[in-house]
Coordinates of C-alpha atoms in Angstrom, one line a residue:
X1 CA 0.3 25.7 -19.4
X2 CA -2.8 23.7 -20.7
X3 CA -5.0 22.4 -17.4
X4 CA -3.6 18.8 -16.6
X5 CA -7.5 17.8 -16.6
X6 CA -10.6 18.4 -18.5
X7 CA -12.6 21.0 -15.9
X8 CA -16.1 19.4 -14.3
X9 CA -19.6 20.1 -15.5
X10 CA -22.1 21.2 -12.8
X11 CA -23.7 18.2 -13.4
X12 CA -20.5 16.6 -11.8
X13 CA -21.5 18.1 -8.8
X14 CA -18.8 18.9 -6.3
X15 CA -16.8 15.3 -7.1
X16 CA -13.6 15.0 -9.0
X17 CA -12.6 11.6 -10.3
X18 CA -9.9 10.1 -8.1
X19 CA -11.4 11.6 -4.9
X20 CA -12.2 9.5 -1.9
X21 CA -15.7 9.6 -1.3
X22 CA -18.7 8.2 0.8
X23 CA -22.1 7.2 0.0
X24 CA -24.8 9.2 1.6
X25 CA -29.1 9.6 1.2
X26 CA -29.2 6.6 -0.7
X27 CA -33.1 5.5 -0.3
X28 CA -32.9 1.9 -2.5
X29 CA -29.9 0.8 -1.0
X30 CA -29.5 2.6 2.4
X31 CA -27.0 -0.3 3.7
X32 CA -24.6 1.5 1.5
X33 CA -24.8 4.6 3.3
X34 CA -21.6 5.6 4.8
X35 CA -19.6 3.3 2.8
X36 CA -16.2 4.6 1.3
X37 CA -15.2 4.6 -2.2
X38 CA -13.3 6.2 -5.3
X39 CA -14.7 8.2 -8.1
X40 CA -13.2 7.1 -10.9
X41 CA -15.5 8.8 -13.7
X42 CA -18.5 10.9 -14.6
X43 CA -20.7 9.2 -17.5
X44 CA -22.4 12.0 -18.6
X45 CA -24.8 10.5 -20.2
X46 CA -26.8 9.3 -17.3
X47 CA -25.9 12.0 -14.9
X48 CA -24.0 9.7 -12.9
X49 CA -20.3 8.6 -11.4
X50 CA -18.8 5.0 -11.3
X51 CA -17.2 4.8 -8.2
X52 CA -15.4 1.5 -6.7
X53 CA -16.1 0.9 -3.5
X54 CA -13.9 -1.2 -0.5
X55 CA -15.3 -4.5 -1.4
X56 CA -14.1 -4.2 -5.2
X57 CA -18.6 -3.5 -5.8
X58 CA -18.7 -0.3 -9.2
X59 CA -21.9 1.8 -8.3
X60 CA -23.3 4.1 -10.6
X61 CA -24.3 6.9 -8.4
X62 CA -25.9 10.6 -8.4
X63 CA -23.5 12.9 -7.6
X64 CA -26.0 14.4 -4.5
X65 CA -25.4 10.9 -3.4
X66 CA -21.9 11.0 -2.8
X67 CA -20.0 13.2 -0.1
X68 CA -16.3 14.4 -1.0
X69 CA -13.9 13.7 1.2
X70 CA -10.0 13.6 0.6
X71 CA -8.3 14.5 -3.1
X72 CA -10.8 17.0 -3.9
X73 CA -7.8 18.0 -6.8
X74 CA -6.5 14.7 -7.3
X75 CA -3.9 12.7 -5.5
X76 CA -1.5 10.4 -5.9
X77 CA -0.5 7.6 -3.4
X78 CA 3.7 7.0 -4.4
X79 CA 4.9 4.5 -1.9
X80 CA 9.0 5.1 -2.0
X81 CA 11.9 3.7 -0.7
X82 CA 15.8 4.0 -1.4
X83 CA 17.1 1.2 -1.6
X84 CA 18.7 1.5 -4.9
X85 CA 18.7 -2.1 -5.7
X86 CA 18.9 -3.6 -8.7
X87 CA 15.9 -5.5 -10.6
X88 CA 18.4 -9.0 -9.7
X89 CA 19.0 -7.6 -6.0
X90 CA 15.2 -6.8 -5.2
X91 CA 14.3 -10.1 -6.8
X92 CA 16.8 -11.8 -4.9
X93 CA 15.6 -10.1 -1.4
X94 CA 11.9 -11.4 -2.8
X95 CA 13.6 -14.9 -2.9
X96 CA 14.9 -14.6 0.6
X97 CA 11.5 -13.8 2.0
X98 CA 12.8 -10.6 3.1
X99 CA 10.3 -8.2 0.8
X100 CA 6.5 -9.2 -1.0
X101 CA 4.3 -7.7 -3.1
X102 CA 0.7 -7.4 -4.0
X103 CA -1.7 -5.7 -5.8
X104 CA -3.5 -2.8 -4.8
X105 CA -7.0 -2.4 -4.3
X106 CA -9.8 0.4 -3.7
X107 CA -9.5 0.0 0.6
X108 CA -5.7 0.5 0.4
X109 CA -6.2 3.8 -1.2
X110 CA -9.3 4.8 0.6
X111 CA -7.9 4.1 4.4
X112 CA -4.8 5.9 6.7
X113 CA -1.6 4.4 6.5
X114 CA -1.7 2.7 9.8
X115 CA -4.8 0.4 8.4
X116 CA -3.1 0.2 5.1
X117 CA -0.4 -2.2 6.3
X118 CA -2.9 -4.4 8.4
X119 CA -4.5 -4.8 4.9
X120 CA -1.4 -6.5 3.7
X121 CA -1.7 -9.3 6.0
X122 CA -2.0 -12.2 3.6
X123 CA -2.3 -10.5 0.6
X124 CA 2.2 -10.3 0.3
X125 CA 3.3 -12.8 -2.1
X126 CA 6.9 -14.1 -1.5
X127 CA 9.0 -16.7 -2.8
X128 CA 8.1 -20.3 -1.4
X129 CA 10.8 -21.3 1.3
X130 CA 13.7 -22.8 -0.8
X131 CA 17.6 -23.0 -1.5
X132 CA 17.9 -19.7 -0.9
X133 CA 16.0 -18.8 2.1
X134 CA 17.4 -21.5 3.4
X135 CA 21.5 -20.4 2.7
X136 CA 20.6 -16.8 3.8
X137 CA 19.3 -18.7 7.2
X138 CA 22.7 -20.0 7.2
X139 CA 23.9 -16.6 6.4
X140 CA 22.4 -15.0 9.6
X141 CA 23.2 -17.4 12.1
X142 CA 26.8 -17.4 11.0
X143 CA 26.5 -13.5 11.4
X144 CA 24.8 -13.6 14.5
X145 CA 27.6 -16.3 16.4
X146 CA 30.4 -14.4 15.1
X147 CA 28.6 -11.0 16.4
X148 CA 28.3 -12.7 20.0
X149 CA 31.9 -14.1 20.2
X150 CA 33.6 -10.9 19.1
X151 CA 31.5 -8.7 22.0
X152 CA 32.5 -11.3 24.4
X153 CA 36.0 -10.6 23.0
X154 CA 35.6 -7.4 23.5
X155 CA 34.3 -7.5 27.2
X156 CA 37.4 -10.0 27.9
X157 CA 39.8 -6.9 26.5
X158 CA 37.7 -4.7 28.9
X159 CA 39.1 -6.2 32.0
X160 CA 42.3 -4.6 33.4
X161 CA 44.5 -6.0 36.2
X162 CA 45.7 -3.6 38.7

């Protein structure tokens, strides 16, 4: 089969695009060292690679400048559930505040999973509080008081008179 993509120059240096790197030796801008970014692609005509960093900055860097770290062949970040909902029942959990969604950005792809859903925080857009949160409150608390009286029913049925 034909290579899935183009193979790197040695003026790439050891980068891929897609990999995860950090910035390193950088003499004008040495704040930047040790920052984390993407490499998203090498412009060969000026012998260097775009990368994105956390705060949403592009940098045009040397490739001696950046250090590979993760997705050295590429990667793919899939995040997967199984709900099997349908496009009316996932909007309709969205309306009852009970999923969100955002975009996602260069730190949510260069950062573990446990940091990943602290990024979240505030970033989720759900449906404003409305008709239907507010029935599917209803819902719940209906659910929960009949929960409670059948247990107690079922503690009642428990007891046995000797």
């Amino acid at each position: 089969p034909p290579p899935r993509a183009p193979r790197r120059g040695e003026a790439q240096g050891a980068v891929g695009g897609g990999q995860i790197v950090r910035l390193v030796g950088l003499q004008a801008a040495p704040e930047l060292n040790g920052e984390v970014g993407v490499a998203l692609r090498f412009e060969p005509s000026n012998g260097r690679w775009l990368v994105r960093l956390r705060s949403g900055d592009g940098k045009k860097l040397k490739p001696a400048n950046l250090e590979g770290l993760e997705g050295a062949t590429g990667r793919v970040l899939c995040f997967w559930g199984d709900a099997r909902w349908t496009r009316t029942q996932l909007l309709g959990e969205i309306a009852k505040r009970d999923w969100g969604l955002c975009h996602a950005n260069v730190s949510d792809l260069t950062c573990g999973p446990a940091e990943r859903w602290g990024n979240l925080d505030g970033r989720l857009a759900v449906a404003p509080e409305g008709e239907m949160t507010e029935s599917y409150a209803r819902e719940m608390e209906v659910a929960r008081t009949t929960m409670q009286m059948h247990s107690a029913e079922v503690e009642e049925d428990d007891e046995v008179d000797i």
